[in-house]
Amino acid sequence: MGELTFAMRFRKINPMPYNFTATEKKWQHYWLDAKPFAALDPSQAGDMPKAYVLDMFPYPSGAGLHVGHPEGYTATDIVSRFLRMKGYNVLHPMGWDAFGLPAEQYAIERNIHPAITTQKNIDNFRRQIQMIGLSYDWDREVNTTDPRYYKWTQWIFLQLFNSYFDPIEKKAKPISHLVNELLNETYVVAPDGSVKLNPIGEGMKAIAGEVRVERAWSELSPQEQREIVDGQRLAYMDEIPVNWCPALGTVLSNEEIIDGKSERGGFPVERRPLRQWLLRITAYADRLLEDLETLDWPGFSKELQKNWIGRSVGAEVDFEIAGARGEERGASKDDVITVFTTRPDTLYGATYMVLAPEHPLVDRLVASDRKNDIANYRAQVSSKSDRDRLAETRDKTGVFIGAYAINPVNDDKIPIYIADYVLMSYGTGAIMAVPAHDQRDFDFAKKFNIPIRPVVKPLVGEAPADKPFEGEGIAINSPIIDGMPTAQAKEHITETLAREGNGIKSVNYKLRDWLFSRQRYWGEPFPIVLDEQTNAYAVDDSELPVQLPELADYKPTGTPQPPLSKAVEWGRYEKDGKTFTRETNTMPQWAGSCWYYLRYIDPQNEERFVDPVKEKYWMSADLYIGGVEHAVLHLLYSRFWHKVLYDLGHVSTPEPFQRLVHQGLILGQMEFHAFSSADGSPISADELTDIKEEVIGAGPTMTGVHKQSRQKYVAQRVDEEMVQKAGPKFVLKSNPSITVDARAFKMSKSRGNVVNPDDIVRDYGADCFRLYEMYLGPLEASKPWNTRDIVGMSRFLNSVWRNLVGDEERNRVAKIVNEPPSEPLDRMMHYTIRKITEDIPNLRFNTAIAELIKLNNELTGLESISQELAENFVLMLAPFAPHIAEEIWQRLGHERSLARHAWPQFDEKKLVESSIELPVQVNGKLRDKITVPADADEATIFAAAENAERVKPWLQGKTIRKRIYASRKLVNFVVG
RNA sequence: GCCCCCGUGGCGGAAAGGCAGACGCUACGGACUUAAAAUCCGUUGACCGCAAGGUCGUGCGGGUUCGAUUCCCGCCGGGGGCACCA
C-alpha cells in the first residue's frame, strides 16, 4: 500500500517527463500489427544465422502471472531482441501448457468447465505477457488443449506404442520389425517367472538374464504372442503397485510424489496395484545419462538428473538355498536367490540375507513354523502407507523366515530374513547384508544380534568400533582378495564369481518406468481402443485427434474408474465388425510439454507434427530458460520423447535443448521478525507494544526453534525502520535485547507477499518493470524483491528521456547535434558497446544495465549530445526497455522501427588511451597511483612508481627485493 | 546421512589471481523553490585523527602466491536436491 500511494502521488503532482502508459500501448500495438518479430522460414532466411530462443511455456493458472514468469521471459526477450539486431533469424515463441491437474482443480473449485476457465486464463496470461512488451512471434502460439495440437501429442504416443527398444543397438525401432524377428526366434522365461524376449540372439543376456525355459515362437498361441509383443512396446500396460492419491482421484508418477505426498496439494498417496499405462523410459537410462555430457546445462541440473536416474554399478551374486531343508518345503534344488550389490568385495562379510517382504521366493522358502510370523509381518508392512514408513525414521524391522542361504565364496550358511528396508522395486529385491560395512545392515544386525564381520580395513587408521566402515580400503578376512584395494577387489571377485557361474557384473537404476495414465478428465485421451481381453490397439492415424468428449460431469469418480468412463457413447468403438471400448484414462500433464518446442517450428502443419526441413533448420534450441523445478520432470521426459523421435527418424538431433539456464527465484520482500534473544522464548505482540513498537498489522509471524535453547519461538513481524545492526545480528533499536531475524520468504498467497506484475506495470511502466527485474542481480540467483528499489530504474528512464528528448514542462536540456562525440565520451561509448555486447549473450544483464546508467549519467547536464552517441545509446537500451527506446528512436528522426536495425559496432582503436593510471603497491598495500604514457616501458614505469610521492616514504631505508609489473594493471614493490 | 550451491556495507549487488564495495536503493548535507515534490551537485564499510594520513575489513582458521573476495585444505552458518536405492 505504502509504495502504491507513493507512486500515485508522485505521478499526480509531478508528471513524469514521458507518458509511459501511452507510449507502451502505442508500441505494443505496432508490434502486434507490423509483426517485426516474425521468424522467417528457412526458405526465406537466406544466409542469416538462426537462433532458437525458448522459454518454458507457462500453465495458465487462475492466479495470473507472478513476477517470477517475467524474469525468465524478459531475459530471453533481451537475448532475442539483441540477436535480431545482430542479424540473426530468431525464433522466439510462446504458448500454453493448459492440460493437467492444476487447471482442472481450478475449474472444479469454481464449478466451471475446465475448457472455459482454461480459455479465460490463457487470455489473461496473453494480455499480461503482451503488456510487458515481449517480442514473441504470436503467429506461432500453441495451446496443448487445442485438438489441432493434441492430435500430434496422440500421434507421438502412437509412435511410442508402435516401437520397442532394441537392447543391442540401444535404440527404438518399429514394433513391426520386432514381429518379423520373432517369427524365427524364441522367447524365454526368466527366473522370476516373467516372460521375456530373445529378439536377436546376442540380446538374450541383456533382456532375459538367466534363461530357464525356452519355447519356439511358433508354438505360442496368438494371444501369447500378442502379450509378448505388447510387453516390449515403449508404451505398455501393466498391473503394478502405483501411487494412488484418493484426494486427487488419480494415480501419480514417482516424480510427482514428494515426501510421500502429492506434489500438487500435498495430499497423502497410497500404494495400490492397478492396471496402468507406462512408458519405457528405463530403456533410455544410459543414453539419458551419457548425453548429459554433451549439453551446456547448469552443473546441478545435470546432477539432479543423474541422481534421479541413479545408475549404480555392481554385481549380481547367486546364493543357493541351504540343501535338504529347502527341498523339504518344495523349493527346487535349482532355486537361487540373486542379490544385487555395489560392494561385491564385501561378500565375505555377508552374515545374513534379506528379501523384500513381497519377494516371490519367500513363500517357497519359509519354514512351516514361521509362516504365521511372516504373514503377520507382511500384513503390517502393507498396511503402512509410504508416509508412515518414512515417519518411522530408521528403526529396522524384519522377520527370520527359517531358511538359510549358502555364501558362494566360503560356503557359510547364513540366515534369510524379510525386512521392509529392502524394496522389491530396486535391484533384485534381495540383498546380502554386510553389517560391518553398511549402516542399514549394521542397525539391523545390532537389533537381531547377528554377527558383524569386518572384511575391509581403512587405508589409514582403524575402523571405528561403534559404526560400520562404509569407505573404500583394503580387503581383509577374504581369502581370494585379501590385501587388494577396494576397486581391484570388486573387479577380481566379480570375475571369479562369473567364471564359476555364481554371479555377473550388473548395473541398476533408481529410475522407474514413467506412469503415464491419469484418472482425470482434463488431459489428452489415449488414441487406443481395447478388446475384451483388454488388448490394446492403436486407432488409425486418420482418426486423430481422438477428441476429448464434452462431459457435464467431469469430476473424478473417487475410484480408479476414470471420468471418461461416463462418456458411454464416446467410449463405444466398432471396427471390422468387432466391438471395442476406448481407453478412458487420460495422459498426464507432462505429455503436451514434452514436444511443444517442436510444434512452434511449424505450428499450422496439418500433415505432420513438424516439417522435417524446418525441424532440421531450427533444432536444437540454442537457449532454453525456465525454473529449476522442472530439472527432473519436464526436462527428463522431454529428452526421453525426443530421443525416441530421433531413433525413429522424426527429428534430427539427439537432444532438444542445447543450452539450459534456470532463472533464480524472486523471493518476497525482506521481512523482519523480532523475538527474545536471551532464551528464545516466544515474544507476544503485546510485549512489543509495551516497548512502544508497532507490530505490522496482523501480518504473518514466524515460528522457529531457537538455536541455543532449542526452544520454540514465535517471532512477530516488525518494520524495517525499527531495526538496527548490532554486531553480526539485528536487534530492535529501542530494545537491543530483542533479536530481529531478517529473511526473505518465497512469495505465497498465505504469506501475503505476492507482487502482482499488473500493479507494477500500471505504476511504473513495463520498461521500468523489465529493467528492475533484470537489475536485481544475476539471472540465476535467488533474490528478494524490493519495491523501494524500483524507483532507481524509473529515475534512470526519466533521465534518459530528459537527456535525449527533453522535458515538456521545462526546456530541452541538451541539443542533439550532428557532430561526433568528444573524445572521452567517444571512448566511453565504445567501451559501453563492447561491455554490453559481451554481457547480453552471457546473460549478465545487471552489469549491462549498470553500464547504460553510467553512460547516461555522463550525458546528464551536457549542453549538446552527439546524434551518433544518442542513437547508439538508444539501440543498446532497446533490448532492455524496448518501448521507450522505439519512441526516442522515432523522435531522433527514424521512420522505421529499430527492431531489426543493426547493433552498434565498437572500435578497439577507440578504446586505446594515450596514458594509463596504475596503482602502486608496496608489499601488497596500495600506496599511490601514477599516470604514465600507455606505451611506457617497464623501466620507466618502475622509475615513476618509485618516485611517486606517497610511495617514497615506504621505500625509505629499505631494499627493494622485487619489482612486479602486472601489465597495464599495477605495480608492486616487495621490500624488506 | 549423502550430493550440489551460496556467505562481500544499512539493503540488492560489482570486481579475466592485481585499486574491494562498480551501478542502484536508503540515509545525510547542499543548490533550485515562498514551501514541498521532482530535478541537479556532494557525502555515505568500520575505527583513529582537526587535518594530511593511517589501521582494520569480503563467515571463521590455516595454506599456496610478490599479491587471495577469487585457488587449495579444515570448520561454522544459510539454501536446495535426494533420502532405507543395497
Short mmCIF file of N, CA, C and O in Angstrom, two decimals, chain A residues 121-202:
data_model
loop_
_atom_site.label_atom_id
_atom_site.label_comp_id
_atom_site.label_asym_id
_atom_site.label_seq_id
_atom_site.Cartn_x
_atom_site.Cartn_y
_atom_site.Cartn_z
N ASN A 121 -8.15 -18.10 -18.63
CA ASN A 121 -6.81 -17.93 -18.06
C ASN A 121 -5.77 -17.65 -19.14
O ASN A 121 -4.85 -16.85 -18.94
N ILE A 122 -5.91 -18.33 -20.28
CA ILE A 122 -4.98 -18.09 -21.38
C ILE A 122 -5.07 -16.64 -21.83
O ILE A 122 -4.05 -15.97 -22.02
N ASP A 123 -6.31 -16.16 -21.99
CA ASP A 123 -6.48 -14.78 -22.44
C ASP A 123 -5.83 -13.79 -21.47
O ASP A 123 -5.21 -12.82 -21.87
N ASN A 124 -5.98 -14.09 -20.19
CA ASN A 124 -5.39 -13.22 -19.18
C ASN A 124 -3.86 -13.27 -19.23
O ASN A 124 -3.19 -12.24 -19.17
N PHE A 125 -3.33 -14.47 -19.36
CA PHE A 125 -1.87 -14.61 -19.46
C PHE A 125 -1.33 -13.88 -20.70
O PHE A 125 -0.31 -13.21 -20.64
N ARG A 126 -2.04 -14.04 -21.81
CA ARG A 126 -1.58 -13.40 -23.05
C ARG A 126 -1.58 -11.88 -22.88
O ARG A 126 -0.62 -11.20 -23.23
N ARG A 127 -2.65 -11.37 -22.27
CA ARG A 127 -2.72 -9.93 -22.04
C ARG A 127 -1.54 -9.47 -21.18
O ARG A 127 -0.86 -8.50 -21.50
N GLN A 128 -1.27 -10.21 -20.10
CA GLN A 128 -0.19 -9.79 -19.20
C GLN A 128 1.16 -9.86 -19.88
O GLN A 128 2.02 -9.01 -19.69
N ILE A 129 1.35 -10.92 -20.68
CA ILE A 129 2.64 -11.08 -21.34
C ILE A 129 2.84 -10.00 -22.39
O ILE A 129 3.93 -9.42 -22.53
N GLN A 130 1.75 -9.65 -23.09
CA GLN A 130 1.88 -8.59 -24.10
C GLN A 130 2.09 -7.23 -23.45
O GLN A 130 2.77 -6.37 -24.01
N MET A 131 1.57 -7.09 -22.25
CA MET A 131 1.72 -5.85 -21.51
C MET A 131 3.18 -5.58 -21.14
O MET A 131 3.57 -4.43 -20.89
N ILE A 132 3.97 -6.64 -21.08
CA ILE A 132 5.38 -6.48 -20.71
C ILE A 132 6.24 -6.19 -21.94
O ILE A 132 7.42 -5.88 -21.84
N GLY A 133 5.62 -6.30 -23.12
CA GLY A 133 6.35 -5.95 -24.33
C GLY A 133 7.34 -7.00 -24.77
O GLY A 133 8.44 -6.68 -25.21
N LEU A 134 6.96 -8.26 -24.62
CA LEU A 134 7.86 -9.35 -25.01
C LEU A 134 7.71 -9.62 -26.50
O LEU A 134 6.60 -9.64 -27.03
N SER A 135 8.84 -9.86 -27.15
CA SER A 135 8.84 -9.89 -28.62
C SER A 135 8.58 -11.28 -29.18
O SER A 135 9.39 -11.83 -29.92
N TYR A 136 7.46 -11.85 -28.80
CA TYR A 136 7.13 -13.18 -29.32
C TYR A 136 6.54 -13.10 -30.72
O TYR A 136 5.93 -12.10 -31.10
N ASP A 137 6.72 -14.20 -31.45
CA ASP A 137 6.10 -14.35 -32.76
C ASP A 137 4.73 -15.00 -32.51
O ASP A 137 4.61 -16.21 -32.42
N TRP A 138 3.73 -14.15 -32.37
CA TRP A 138 2.42 -14.65 -31.91
C TRP A 138 1.74 -15.55 -32.93
O TRP A 138 0.78 -16.24 -32.60
N ASP A 139 2.18 -15.53 -34.18
CA ASP A 139 1.57 -16.44 -35.15
C ASP A 139 1.93 -17.89 -34.86
O ASP A 139 1.41 -18.80 -35.49
N ARG A 140 2.85 -18.10 -33.92
CA ARG A 140 3.28 -19.47 -33.62
C ARG A 140 2.78 -19.96 -32.27
O ARG A 140 3.23 -20.98 -31.77
N GLU A 141 1.87 -19.19 -31.66
CA GLU A 141 1.32 -19.56 -30.37
C GLU A 141 0.74 -20.98 -30.41
O GLU A 141 0.02 -21.33 -31.34
N VAL A 142 1.07 -21.80 -29.42
CA VAL A 142 0.47 -23.13 -29.34
C VAL A 142 -0.29 -23.28 -28.02
O VAL A 142 -0.02 -22.57 -27.06
N ASN A 143 -1.22 -24.22 -28.02
CA ASN A 143 -2.05 -24.47 -26.85
C ASN A 143 -2.26 -25.98 -26.78
O ASN A 143 -2.86 -26.58 -27.67
N THR A 144 -1.75 -26.57 -25.72
CA THR A 144 -1.74 -28.05 -25.65
C THR A 144 -3.15 -28.64 -25.61
O THR A 144 -3.32 -29.83 -25.87
N THR A 145 -4.16 -27.82 -25.27
CA THR A 145 -5.51 -28.35 -25.20
C THR A 145 -6.28 -28.22 -26.51
O THR A 145 -7.43 -28.64 -26.61
N ASP A 146 -5.65 -27.60 -27.48
CA ASP A 146 -6.27 -27.45 -28.80
C ASP A 146 -6.21 -28.79 -29.53
O ASP A 146 -5.12 -29.36 -29.66
N PRO A 147 -7.35 -29.31 -30.02
CA PRO A 147 -7.31 -30.62 -30.71
C PRO A 147 -6.31 -30.65 -31.87
O PRO A 147 -5.72 -31.69 -32.13
N ARG A 148 -6.09 -29.51 -32.50
CA ARG A 148 -5.12 -29.48 -33.60
C ARG A 148 -3.70 -29.67 -33.07
O ARG A 148 -2.79 -30.01 -33.80
N TYR A 149 -3.52 -29.37 -31.77
CA TYR A 149 -2.22 -29.63 -31.15
C TYR A 149 -2.17 -31.06 -30.61
O TYR A 149 -1.26 -31.81 -30.93
N TYR A 150 -3.18 -31.44 -29.82
CA TYR A 150 -3.04 -32.74 -29.15
C TYR A 150 -3.24 -33.90 -30.10
O TYR A 150 -2.91 -35.04 -29.76
N LYS A 151 -3.74 -33.60 -31.31
CA LYS A 151 -3.71 -34.61 -32.36
C LYS A 151 -2.29 -35.18 -32.48
O LYS A 151 -2.09 -36.39 -32.58
N TRP A 152 -1.32 -34.28 -32.41
CA TRP A 152 0.07 -34.73 -32.61
C TRP A 152 0.69 -35.27 -31.34
O TRP A 152 1.61 -36.07 -31.38
N THR A 153 0.18 -34.85 -30.18
CA THR A 153 0.60 -35.48 -28.92
C THR A 153 0.19 -36.95 -28.97
O THR A 153 0.95 -37.85 -28.60
N GLN A 154 -1.04 -37.17 -29.44
CA GLN A 154 -1.53 -38.55 -29.57
C GLN A 154 -0.72 -39.32 -30.62
O GLN A 154 -0.40 -40.50 -30.44
N TRP A 155 -0.39 -38.63 -31.69
CA TRP A 155 0.38 -39.28 -32.75
C TRP A 155 1.75 -39.73 -32.21
O TRP A 155 2.20 -40.84 -32.46
N ILE A 156 2.39 -38.87 -31.43
CA ILE A 156 3.69 -39.24 -30.85
C ILE A 156 3.53 -40.40 -29.88
O ILE A 156 4.35 -41.32 -29.85
N PHE A 157 2.43 -40.37 -29.11
CA PHE A 157 2.18 -41.51 -28.22
C PHE A 157 2.12 -42.81 -29.03
O PHE A 157 2.67 -43.84 -28.63
N LEU A 158 1.46 -42.74 -30.18
CA LEU A 158 1.37 -43.96 -31.01
C LEU A 158 2.73 -44.37 -31.55
O LEU A 158 3.00 -45.55 -31.76
N GLN A 159 3.62 -43.40 -31.77
CA GLN A 159 4.98 -43.75 -32.15
C GLN A 159 5.64 -44.58 -31.05
O GLN A 159 6.33 -45.56 -31.32
N LEU A 160 5.39 -44.19 -29.82
CA LEU A 160 5.94 -44.95 -28.69
C LEU A 160 5.28 -46.32 -28.61
O LEU A 160 5.94 -47.34 -28.40
N PHE A 161 3.96 -46.31 -28.76
CA PHE A 161 3.19 -47.56 -28.68
C PHE A 161 3.67 -48.53 -29.76
O PHE A 161 3.76 -49.74 -29.52
N ASN A 162 3.98 -48.01 -30.90
CA ASN A 162 4.36 -48.86 -32.03
C ASN A 162 5.87 -49.08 -32.14
O ASN A 162 6.37 -49.39 -33.21
N SER A 163 6.58 -48.91 -31.03
CA SER A 163 8.03 -49.11 -31.06
C SER A 163 8.47 -49.99 -29.89
O SER A 163 7.75 -50.14 -28.91
N TYR A 164 9.65 -50.56 -30.04
CA TYR A 164 10.27 -51.28 -28.93
C TYR A 164 11.72 -50.86 -28.87
O TYR A 164 12.23 -50.19 -29.78
N PHE A 165 12.38 -51.22 -27.79
CA PHE A 165 13.78 -50.81 -27.62
C PHE A 165 14.69 -51.98 -27.92
O PHE A 165 14.63 -53.02 -27.26
N ASP A 166 15.54 -51.81 -28.91
CA ASP A 166 16.49 -52.86 -29.26
C ASP A 166 17.71 -52.73 -28.35
O ASP A 166 18.43 -51.73 -28.40
N PRO A 167 17.92 -53.73 -27.48
CA PRO A 167 18.99 -53.58 -26.48
C PRO A 167 20.38 -53.68 -27.08
O PRO A 167 21.35 -53.29 -26.43
N ILE A 168 20.50 -54.23 -28.27
CA ILE A 168 21.83 -54.33 -28.88
C ILE A 168 22.23 -53.00 -29.49
O ILE A 168 23.27 -52.44 -29.18
N GLU A 169 21.36 -52.46 -30.32
CA GLU A 169 21.67 -51.16 -30.93
C GLU A 169 21.32 -50.01 -29.99
O GLU A 169 21.59 -48.85 -30.29
N LYS A 170 20.69 -50.33 -28.89
CA LYS A 170 20.30 -49.32 -27.89
C LYS A 170 19.48 -48.21 -28.51
O LYS A 170 19.77 -47.02 -28.31
N LYS A 171 18.50 -48.59 -29.30
CA LYS A 171 17.63 -47.56 -29.86
C LYS A 171 16.25 -48.11 -30.15
O LYS A 171 16.06 -49.33 -30.20
N ALA A 172 15.30 -47.19 -30.29
CA ALA A 172 13.93 -47.59 -30.59
C ALA A 172 13.81 -48.00 -32.05
O ALA A 172 14.48 -47.44 -32.92
N LYS A 173 12.98 -49.02 -32.29
CA LYS A 173 12.69 -49.45 -33.65
C LYS A 173 11.19 -49.73 -33.75
O LYS A 173 10.55 -50.00 -32.73
N PRO A 174 10.66 -49.72 -34.96
CA PRO A 174 9.23 -50.01 -35.12
C PRO A 174 8.91 -51.42 -34.63
O PRO A 174 9.70 -52.35 -34.82
N ILE A 175 7.75 -51.57 -34.03
CA ILE A 175 7.36 -52.86 -33.47
C ILE A 175 7.23 -53.92 -34.58
O ILE A 175 7.45 -55.11 -34.35
N SER A 176 6.90 -53.47 -35.79
CA SER A 176 6.77 -54.41 -36.90
C SER A 176 8.08 -55.15 -37.14
O SER A 176 8.11 -56.32 -37.50
N HIS A 177 9.16 -54.45 -36.89
CA HIS A 177 10.48 -55.05 -37.02
C HIS A 177 10.65 -56.19 -36.03
O HIS A 177 11.18 -57.25 -36.35
N LEU A 178 10.18 -55.98 -34.84
CA LEU A 178 10.28 -57.00 -33.80
C LEU A 178 9.46 -58.23 -34.17
O LEU A 178 9.91 -59.37 -34.02
N VAL A 179 8.26 -57.98 -34.67
CA VAL A 179 7.39 -59.11 -35.03
C VAL A 179 8.07 -59.98 -36.08
O VAL A 179 8.08 -61.22 -35.98
N ASN A 180 8.71 -59.35 -37.06
CA ASN A 180 9.45 -60.13 -38.06
C ASN A 180 10.54 -60.96 -37.43
O ASN A 180 10.73 -62.12 -37.75
N GLU A 181 11.27 -60.32 -36.52
CA GLU A 181 12.36 -61.02 -35.85
C GLU A 181 11.86 -62.23 -35.09
O GLU A 181 12.49 -63.28 -35.05
N LEU A 182 10.71 -62.06 -34.46
CA LEU A 182 10.20 -63.10 -33.58
C LEU A 182 9.81 -64.36 -34.33
O LEU A 182 9.84 -65.45 -33.76
N LEU A 183 9.46 -64.19 -35.59
CA LEU A 183 9.00 -65.36 -36.35
C LEU A 183 10.02 -66.48 -36.31
O LEU A 183 9.68 -67.65 -36.33
N ASN A 184 11.28 -66.14 -36.23
CA ASN A 184 12.31 -67.16 -36.23
C ASN A 184 13.05 -67.28 -34.90
O ASN A 184 14.10 -67.90 -34.83
N GLU A 185 12.51 -66.71 -33.89
CA GLU A 185 13.25 -66.68 -32.63
C GLU A 185 12.52 -67.40 -31.52
O GLU A 185 11.45 -67.97 -31.70
N THR A 186 13.11 -67.37 -30.34
CA THR A 186 12.49 -67.98 -29.18
C THR A 186 12.22 -66.93 -28.13
O THR A 186 12.78 -65.84 -28.16
N TYR A 187 11.34 -67.26 -27.24
CA TYR A 187 11.18 -66.40 -26.09
C TYR A 187 11.63 -67.20 -24.87
O TYR A 187 11.79 -68.41 -24.93
N VAL A 188 11.85 -66.52 -23.80
CA VAL A 188 12.39 -67.18 -22.63
C VAL A 188 11.59 -66.81 -21.40
O VAL A 188 10.91 -65.78 -21.38
N VAL A 189 11.64 -67.69 -20.41
CA VAL A 189 11.02 -67.36 -19.14
C VAL A 189 12.14 -67.11 -18.14
O VAL A 189 12.99 -67.98 -17.90
N ALA A 190 12.16 -65.94 -17.59
CA ALA A 190 13.22 -65.56 -16.66
C ALA A 190 12.98 -66.20 -15.30
O ALA A 190 11.88 -66.69 -15.03
N PRO A 191 13.99 -66.21 -14.44
CA PRO A 191 13.89 -66.88 -13.14
C PRO A 191 12.73 -66.38 -12.30
O PRO A 191 12.16 -67.13 -11.52
N ASP A 192 12.40 -65.12 -12.44
CA ASP A 192 11.29 -64.61 -11.62
C ASP A 192 9.93 -64.98 -12.20
O ASP A 192 8.91 -64.55 -11.69
N GLY A 193 9.93 -65.75 -13.27
CA GLY A 193 8.67 -66.23 -13.82
C GLY A 193 8.12 -65.37 -14.93
O GLY A 193 7.18 -65.74 -15.62
N SER A 194 8.71 -64.18 -15.14
CA SER A 194 8.15 -63.32 -16.17
C SER A 194 8.61 -63.77 -17.56
O SER A 194 9.69 -64.33 -17.72
N VAL A 195 7.78 -63.48 -18.54
CA VAL A 195 8.11 -63.85 -19.91
C VAL A 195 8.98 -62.76 -20.50
O VAL A 195 8.65 -61.58 -20.42
N LYS A 196 10.11 -63.15 -21.03
CA LYS A 196 10.98 -62.14 -21.62
C LYS A 196 11.37 -62.56 -23.01
O LYS A 196 11.29 -63.72 -23.39
N LEU A 197 11.84 -61.61 -23.73
CA LEU A 197 12.11 -61.84 -25.14
C LEU A 197 13.54 -62.18 -25.43
O LEU A 197 14.44 -61.74 -24.74
N ASN A 198 13.72 -62.86 -26.49
CA ASN A 198 15.05 -63.05 -27.01
C ASN A 198 15.02 -62.65 -28.47
O ASN A 198 14.98 -63.49 -29.34
N PRO A 199 14.99 -61.38 -28.76
CA PRO A 199 14.71 -60.98 -30.14
C PRO A 199 15.86 -61.28 -31.08
O PRO A 199 15.64 -61.69 -32.20
N ILE A 200 17.06 -61.08 -30.62
CA ILE A 200 18.15 -61.23 -31.58
C ILE A 200 19.29 -61.91 -30.85
O ILE A 200 20.10 -61.25 -30.24
N GLY A 201 19.36 -63.18 -30.93
CA GLY A 201 20.43 -64.00 -30.35
C GLY A 201 21.22 -63.36 -29.22
O GLY A 201 20.93 -63.60 -28.05
N GLU A 202 22.16 -62.52 -29.58
CA GLU A 202 23.08 -61.92 -28.61
C GLU A 202 22.36 -61.11 -27.54
O GLU A 202 22.90 -60.86 -26.48
#
